[in-house]
Short mmCIF file of C-alpha atoms and ligand atoms in Angstrom, two decimals:
data_model
loop_
_atom_site.label_atom_id
_atom_site.label_comp_id
_atom_site.label_asym_id
_atom_site.label_seq_id
_atom_site.Cartn_x
_atom_site.Cartn_y
_atom_site.Cartn_z
CA MET G 1 103.73 92.06 128.30
CA LYS G 2 106.58 93.83 126.51
CA ASN G 3 106.68 97.60 126.25
CA GLU G 4 107.38 99.48 123.03
CA VAL G 5 111.13 99.70 123.71
CA ASP G 6 111.53 95.94 124.19
CA ILE G 7 109.40 95.27 121.11
CA LEU G 8 111.52 97.68 119.07
CA LEU G 9 114.74 96.01 120.28
CA ASP G 10 113.31 92.71 118.98
CA LEU G 11 112.19 94.21 115.68
CA VAL G 12 115.48 95.96 114.88
CA ALA G 13 117.31 92.67 115.55
CA ILE G 14 115.31 91.04 112.72
CA PRO G 15 117.14 91.98 109.50
CA SER G 16 114.51 93.13 107.01
CA VAL G 17 116.23 95.07 104.25
CA SER G 18 114.01 95.07 101.18
CA ALA G 19 116.11 92.38 99.45
CA LEU G 20 115.10 89.83 102.12
CA SER G 21 111.70 88.28 102.78
CA ASN G 22 109.66 90.36 105.25
CA ARG G 23 107.94 87.24 106.66
CA PRO G 24 109.94 87.24 109.94
CA VAL G 25 108.64 90.75 110.78
CA ILE G 26 105.08 89.83 109.74
CA ASP G 27 105.28 86.65 111.85
CA TYR G 28 106.51 88.65 114.84
CA ALA G 29 103.51 90.97 114.50
CA LEU G 30 101.09 88.03 114.05
CA ASP G 31 102.26 86.65 117.41
CA TYR G 32 100.94 89.86 118.99
CA LEU G 33 97.51 89.70 117.39
CA ASP G 34 95.23 87.41 119.37
CA ASN G 35 93.10 85.28 117.04
CA SER G 36 89.98 85.78 119.12
CA VAL G 37 90.18 89.54 118.55
CA TRP G 38 91.87 89.92 115.17
CA HIS G 39 90.91 88.58 111.78
CA THR G 40 94.08 88.47 109.72
CA GLU G 41 94.59 88.13 106.01
CA LEU G 42 97.88 87.93 104.10
CA PHE G 43 98.37 89.30 100.60
CA GLU G 44 101.48 87.57 99.34
CA TYR G 45 103.62 87.84 96.25
CA ARG G 46 107.13 86.97 95.12
CA ASP G 47 109.50 89.81 94.31
CA GLY G 48 111.76 89.99 91.24
CA THR G 49 114.36 87.71 92.84
CA GLY G 50 111.82 85.15 94.06
CA GLU G 51 111.74 86.26 97.71
CA GLU G 52 108.41 85.75 99.45
CA LYS G 53 106.80 89.05 100.45
CA ALA G 54 103.63 89.54 102.44
CA ASN G 55 101.26 92.37 103.25
CA LEU G 56 99.14 91.83 106.32
CA VAL G 57 95.67 93.23 106.92
CA ALA G 58 94.46 92.58 110.47
CA MET G 59 90.94 93.71 111.33
CA SER G 60 89.62 93.79 114.88
CA ARG G 61 86.34 91.94 115.37
CA ALA G 62 84.30 94.85 116.70
CA ARG G 63 81.12 93.61 118.41
CA GLY G 64 82.23 90.10 117.49
CA MET G 65 81.57 90.75 113.82
CA LEU G 66 83.78 90.39 110.79
CA TRP G 67 84.20 93.66 108.90
CA ARG G 68 85.56 94.75 105.56
CA GLU G 69 85.68 98.41 106.48
CA SER G 70 87.57 99.88 109.41
CA GLU G 71 87.15 103.20 111.16
CA LEU G 72 90.90 103.60 111.58
CA ALA G 73 93.78 101.83 109.84
CA LEU G 74 97.33 101.95 111.21
CA VAL G 75 99.68 101.43 108.28
CA CYS G 76 103.36 100.56 108.53
CA HIS G 77 105.98 99.17 106.17
CA THR G 78 108.12 96.26 107.35
CA ASP G 79 111.27 96.69 105.22
CA THR G 80 114.31 98.89 105.79
CA VAL G 81 116.95 100.39 103.56
CA PRO G 82 120.31 98.54 103.41
CA PHE G 83 123.11 99.51 105.78
CA ASP G 84 126.83 100.06 105.57
CA PRO G 85 128.58 96.73 106.42
CA ALA G 86 130.95 98.79 108.60
CA TRP G 87 127.99 99.62 110.86
CA GLN G 88 128.20 96.46 112.94
CA ASP G 89 125.39 97.39 115.30
CA ALA G 90 122.82 98.01 112.57
CA VAL G 91 120.89 94.92 113.72
CA ASN G 92 122.28 94.89 117.27
CA PRO G 93 120.14 97.68 118.63
CA GLU G 94 121.11 99.55 121.76
CA VAL G 95 119.75 102.31 123.94
CA ARG G 96 122.13 105.22 124.56
CA ASN G 97 121.43 108.67 126.01
CA GLY G 98 117.68 108.30 125.62
CA ASP G 99 117.76 107.11 122.01
CA LEU G 100 117.38 103.64 120.54
CA PHE G 101 119.92 103.12 117.73
CA GLY G 102 119.71 100.64 114.84
CA ARG G 103 118.61 100.23 111.22
CA GLY G 104 114.87 100.75 111.02
CA SER G 105 114.60 102.17 114.55
CA CYS G 106 112.99 105.36 113.24
CA ASP G 107 112.15 104.26 109.64
CA VAL G 108 109.84 102.70 110.63
CA LYS G 109 109.95 99.86 113.13
CA GLY G 110 109.52 102.42 115.93
CA PHE G 111 105.96 103.03 114.76
CA LEU G 112 105.32 99.29 114.41
CA ALA G 113 106.53 98.76 117.99
CA CYS G 114 104.12 101.50 119.12
CA ILE G 115 101.20 99.86 117.26
CA LEU G 116 101.89 96.45 118.83
CA ALA G 117 102.41 97.93 122.31
CA SER G 118 99.25 100.05 122.18
CA VAL G 119 96.89 97.31 120.96
CA SER G 120 98.28 94.81 123.45
CA GLN G 121 97.62 97.29 126.28
CA MET G 122 94.00 97.93 125.27
CA ASP G 123 90.87 95.85 125.62
CA MET G 124 90.06 95.40 121.94
CA THR G 125 86.72 93.73 122.70
CA ARG G 126 85.46 97.14 123.87
CA LEU G 127 85.80 98.66 120.40
CA ARG G 128 82.47 99.30 118.72
CA LYS G 129 84.04 100.23 115.38
CA PRO G 130 86.80 98.16 113.80
CA LEU G 131 90.48 99.02 113.88
CA ALA G 132 92.79 97.72 111.14
CA ILE G 133 96.52 97.14 111.19
CA VAL G 134 98.05 97.13 107.73
CA LEU G 135 101.66 96.01 107.34
CA THR G 136 103.30 96.31 103.95
CA ALA G 137 106.38 95.01 102.14
CA ASP G 138 108.91 96.75 99.89
CA GLU G 139 108.14 100.39 100.69
CA GLU G 140 111.78 101.41 100.41
CA ILE G 141 112.10 100.14 96.84
CA GLY G 142 109.02 101.84 95.43
CA CYS G 143 105.99 101.19 97.68
CA ILE G 144 105.54 97.88 95.85
CA GLY G 145 103.60 96.19 98.67
CA ALA G 146 101.26 99.18 99.15
CA LYS G 147 100.60 99.38 95.41
CA TYR G 148 99.89 95.63 95.32
CA LEU G 149 97.50 95.98 98.24
CA ALA G 150 95.75 99.04 96.76
CA GLY G 151 95.22 96.99 93.58
CA LYS G 152 93.54 94.20 95.56
CA ALA G 153 91.48 96.78 97.49
CA ARG G 154 89.49 94.31 99.54
CA PHE G 155 89.02 96.69 102.42
CA ARG G 156 88.41 100.35 103.13
CA SER G 157 88.98 102.61 106.07
CA ARG G 158 87.52 105.94 107.04
CA PHE G 159 90.79 107.16 108.52
CA ALA G 160 94.36 105.96 108.07
CA ILE G 161 97.64 106.82 109.78
CA VAL G 162 100.70 105.88 107.73
CA GLY G 163 103.70 105.58 110.04
CA GLU G 164 106.84 107.49 109.09
CA PRO G 165 109.14 109.56 111.29
CA THR G 166 107.49 112.98 111.50
CA GLY G 167 108.29 113.89 115.12
CA LEU G 168 104.62 113.05 115.82
CA HIS G 169 103.39 115.91 113.63
CA ALA G 170 100.34 115.01 111.56
CA VAL G 171 101.45 115.29 107.94
CA ARG G 172 98.61 116.15 105.55
CA ALA G 173 100.44 116.33 102.22
CA GLY G 174 103.64 115.12 100.63
CA LYS G 175 105.58 115.39 97.42
CA GLY G 176 105.38 112.66 94.79
CA TYR G 177 108.31 110.66 93.53
CA ALA G 178 109.43 110.13 89.98
CA LEU G 179 112.47 108.55 88.48
CA GLY G 180 113.97 108.26 85.02
CA GLU G 181 117.14 107.33 83.18
CA ILE G 182 118.87 109.29 80.45
CA ILE G 183 121.08 107.21 78.19
CA VAL G 184 123.63 109.31 76.27
CA SER G 185 125.17 107.49 73.31
CA GLY G 186 128.52 108.42 71.80
CA LYS G 187 131.06 106.52 69.73
CA GLU G 188 133.97 104.58 71.14
CA ALA G 189 137.46 105.22 69.80
CA HIS G 190 141.10 105.06 70.91
CA SER G 191 141.62 108.07 73.14
CA ALA G 192 144.74 109.01 71.17
CA PHE G 193 142.39 109.81 68.28
CA PRO G 194 139.47 111.70 69.79
CA ASP G 195 138.18 112.86 66.41
CA ARG G 196 137.37 109.27 65.48
CA GLY G 197 134.82 108.96 68.28
CA ARG G 198 132.33 110.99 70.23
CA SER G 199 132.52 111.16 74.01
CA ALA G 200 129.24 110.21 75.67
CA ILE G 201 130.57 111.63 78.94
CA ARG G 202 131.21 115.03 77.32
CA ASP G 203 127.65 115.03 75.97
CA ALA G 204 126.32 113.88 79.35
CA ALA G 205 127.90 117.01 80.86
CA ARG G 206 125.85 119.08 78.40
CA VAL G 207 122.75 117.13 79.41
CA ILE G 208 123.45 117.86 83.09
CA ASP G 209 123.74 121.57 82.29
CA GLY G 210 120.42 121.25 80.48
CA LEU G 211 118.88 119.62 83.56
CA ASP G 212 119.90 122.72 85.54
CA ARG G 213 117.67 124.75 83.21
CA VAL G 214 114.84 122.26 83.82
CA ALA G 215 115.38 122.57 87.58
CA ARG G 216 115.14 126.37 87.33
CA LYS G 217 111.82 126.11 85.49
CA LEU G 218 110.51 123.69 88.10
CA SER G 219 111.59 125.98 90.94
CA ALA G 220 109.56 128.86 89.51
CA ARG G 221 106.27 127.11 90.44
CA LYS G 222 105.81 127.18 94.17
CA ASN G 223 103.67 125.43 96.74
CA ARG G 224 104.37 127.41 99.92
CA ASN G 225 103.30 124.53 102.15
CA PHE G 226 106.60 122.81 101.36
CA ASP G 227 110.27 123.30 102.08
CA PRO G 228 111.70 123.46 99.43
CA ALA G 229 108.52 124.97 97.97
CA TYR G 230 108.99 123.51 94.49
CA THR G 231 109.61 120.26 92.61
CA THR G 232 113.26 119.35 93.17
CA LEU G 233 115.38 117.47 90.66
CA ASN G 234 118.52 115.43 91.28
CA VAL G 235 121.00 113.51 89.12
CA GLY G 236 121.85 110.89 91.71
CA VAL G 237 123.87 108.36 89.72
CA ILE G 238 126.17 108.71 86.73
CA GLN G 239 127.71 105.76 84.98
CA GLY G 240 129.83 105.93 81.88
CA GLY G 241 133.01 104.92 80.11
CA THR G 242 134.95 101.67 80.16
CA ALA G 243 138.66 102.59 80.41
CA LYS G 244 140.96 105.59 80.78
CA ASN G 245 142.19 105.31 77.20
CA ILE G 246 138.86 104.81 75.44
CA ILE G 247 136.58 107.61 74.27
CA PRO G 248 133.42 106.68 76.19
CA GLY G 249 130.61 105.25 74.08
CA GLU G 250 127.81 105.42 76.61
CA CYS G 251 126.87 107.36 79.75
CA ARG G 252 123.77 106.84 81.87
CA LEU G 253 122.25 109.38 84.26
CA THR G 254 119.67 108.51 86.90
CA VAL G 255 117.36 111.47 87.44
CA GLU G 256 114.73 111.78 90.15
CA TRP G 257 112.21 114.52 90.79
CA ARG G 258 109.74 115.06 93.61
CA PRO G 259 106.60 116.76 92.30
CA ILE G 260 104.69 119.14 94.57
CA PRO G 261 100.97 118.40 95.08
CA GLY G 262 98.83 120.13 92.47
CA GLN G 263 101.43 119.60 89.75
CA ASP G 264 101.26 116.81 87.19
CA PRO G 265 104.43 114.70 87.65
CA LYS G 266 104.51 114.37 83.85
CA TRP G 267 105.32 118.07 83.52
CA ALA G 268 108.93 117.62 84.66
CA ALA G 269 109.30 114.67 82.26
CA GLU G 270 108.03 116.84 79.40
CA LEU G 271 110.51 119.59 80.30
CA ILE G 272 113.34 117.04 80.27
CA GLU G 273 112.25 115.71 76.85
CA ALA G 274 112.07 119.26 75.48
CA GLU G 275 115.53 120.05 76.84
CA LEU G 276 117.01 116.95 75.19
CA ARG G 277 115.49 117.99 71.85
CA LEU G 278 116.97 121.46 72.27
CA LEU G 279 120.43 120.03 73.04
CA ALA G 280 120.30 117.74 70.01
CA ARG G 281 119.74 120.82 67.83
CA ARG G 282 122.38 122.89 69.58
CA PHE G 283 125.05 120.17 69.55
CA PRO G 284 124.67 118.18 66.33
CA GLY G 285 125.48 114.52 66.93
CA LEU G 286 124.40 114.56 70.60
CA ARG G 287 122.16 111.56 71.16
CA ALA G 288 120.25 111.10 74.41
CA ARG G 289 117.11 109.16 75.17
CA PHE G 290 115.01 109.36 78.27
CA ASN G 291 113.06 106.54 79.92
CA VAL G 292 110.67 107.24 82.80
CA LYS G 293 110.96 104.42 85.34
CA ARG G 294 108.58 105.53 88.02
CA MET G 295 105.97 108.21 88.52
CA ASP G 296 104.26 108.16 91.91
CA PRO G 297 101.73 110.93 92.42
CA ALA G 298 102.01 113.46 95.23
CA PHE G 299 100.11 112.92 98.48
CA GLU G 300 97.31 115.44 98.10
CA PRO G 301 95.66 116.75 101.29
CA SER G 302 92.32 115.06 102.07
CA ALA G 303 89.09 117.03 101.83
CA THR G 304 88.61 116.66 105.59
CA ASP G 305 91.14 117.27 108.35
CA ASP G 306 89.32 115.63 111.26
CA LEU G 307 92.10 113.14 111.95
CA ALA G 308 94.87 115.75 111.59
CA LYS G 309 93.01 117.98 114.06
CA LEU G 310 92.47 115.11 116.49
CA VAL G 311 96.19 114.27 116.46
CA GLN G 312 97.09 117.94 116.87
CA SER G 313 94.75 118.28 119.85
CA ILE G 314 96.58 115.40 121.57
CA THR G 315 100.21 116.13 120.62
CA ARG G 316 99.96 119.95 120.53
CA ARG G 317 102.13 119.75 117.40
CA ARG G 318 100.86 121.52 114.31
CA PRO G 319 100.05 119.62 111.08
CA THR G 320 102.72 119.89 108.42
CA THR G 321 103.94 118.53 105.06
CA VAL G 322 106.90 116.37 104.04
CA SER G 323 109.15 116.32 101.00
CA PHE G 324 109.92 112.60 101.13
CA GLY G 325 107.81 109.92 99.47
CA THR G 326 105.46 107.76 101.55
CA GLU G 327 102.75 105.16 101.05
CA ALA G 328 100.10 107.81 101.71
CA PRO G 329 99.08 108.41 98.05
CA HIS G 330 98.51 104.66 97.64
CA MET G 331 96.61 104.39 100.91
CA ALA G 332 94.46 107.35 99.84
CA LYS G 333 92.84 104.88 97.41
CA LEU G 334 91.65 102.84 100.40
CA ALA G 335 90.84 105.53 102.97
CA ASP G 336 88.87 108.79 103.11
CA GLU G 337 91.37 110.74 105.22
CA VAL G 338 95.03 109.82 105.40
CA ILE G 339 97.78 111.39 107.47
CA VAL G 340 101.40 110.42 107.96
CA CYS G 341 102.64 110.44 111.55
CA GLY G 342 105.19 108.65 113.71
CA PRO G 343 108.04 108.99 116.18
CA GLY G 344 111.56 110.04 115.22
CA ASN G 345 113.20 112.37 112.78
CA MET G 346 113.56 111.42 109.10
CA GLY G 347 116.89 113.28 109.16
CA THR G 348 118.51 110.31 110.94
CA ALA G 349 116.83 107.63 108.81
CA HIS G 350 118.90 106.01 106.05
CA THR G 351 122.10 107.00 107.95
CA ASN G 352 124.60 105.10 110.08
CA SER G 353 123.27 106.77 113.20
CA GLU G 354 119.59 106.01 112.71
CA ARG G 355 117.83 106.40 116.05
CA VAL G 356 114.56 107.21 117.71
CA PRO G 357 114.04 109.00 121.04
CA ILE G 358 112.62 106.65 123.68
CA ALA G 359 110.46 109.49 125.04
CA GLU G 360 108.83 109.92 121.65
CA LEU G 361 108.03 106.21 121.44
CA SER G 362 106.09 106.38 124.68
CA LYS G 363 104.31 109.57 123.53
CA CYS G 364 103.36 107.73 120.35
CA VAL G 365 101.87 104.82 122.30
CA SER G 366 99.73 107.25 124.33
CA LEU G 367 98.72 109.04 121.13
CA LEU G 368 97.67 105.81 119.38
CA LYS G 369 95.68 104.64 122.40
CA LEU G 370 93.81 107.95 122.58
CA VAL G 371 93.14 108.06 118.83
CA ILE G 372 91.87 104.45 118.86
CA GLU G 373 89.65 105.19 121.88
CA ARG G 374 88.31 108.40 120.35
CA LEU G 375 87.56 106.92 116.92
CA CYS G 376 86.74 103.27 117.56
CA GLU G 377 85.13 103.08 121.02
ZN1 ZN R 401 109.79 104.61 105.87
#
């Protein structure tokens, strides 16, 4: 029987960036789930480029019966973000100085390795209440698998743990995630004759200044459970112009914001719309339109905190909140109490030195075994 470190070495070596099919990771997990104990169901779809994607729901057969509702669901995404081609060891994982390095080691194959290790070390036939393992596709490109699964909603769970690197803190709330594009239109002209055109890049600079005003308004409304305590806003991508000697005719800005719980994510979009109207009045001829591309709600804390307290009593780490997006708001449609918890530090995820401490992996296995025993036995 492999331990969590050996399983994680296997998992990191399976490339599973979101652009690829996640079937190899799902198949690896299926090999661990004994048919006599687990009832498994796949929820498959094809992504925009035709790649086969699968969500897996595995339900333990408590008391030999087939269930639709679990007491506890362990939820984990199977895809990773892309990696720099210069990082040659991204899918050649290695253990160095107590950490396991590789793409996905902390986000979030480490948690998956802990799930597979813990269930393979336990006698599942002893469980009186069912345990579910839920593996999802395409989390890193917009929680597409989790949304697909929540739409199918063929099962429910009383409790759910969504794996993400939280240093084994139980996370009870998280910010939402919203994304939009601003398209600034100008008029192309030979750059020797600027008066014959209108620079979309110059107007985009005015729009960016306007977004600063929006960000200040957002920062005035606080939720002290978060750091930063307000809805943040970022212009992450700017694209405009065609050549050095052409007055640019178009400039596109990608804007994201992360709404705090308790705040309608539409509010920031309304502020942006209002700002664009103001700019159009202040700078006659400025033309900018705004398209919202995504608006995922915040992860609101559950009414109960039984699971968060149970995890805290085992790890001695206090419950907290996170500012990054997770599948938790989607899973909240399928479970009564959801927390986010897992080994590793999100600060190293999505970087060229992604890693997870080996010691935290083994703590996570002990934690999962205790939580399963406490809730399902
Ligand atoms: Zn993740």
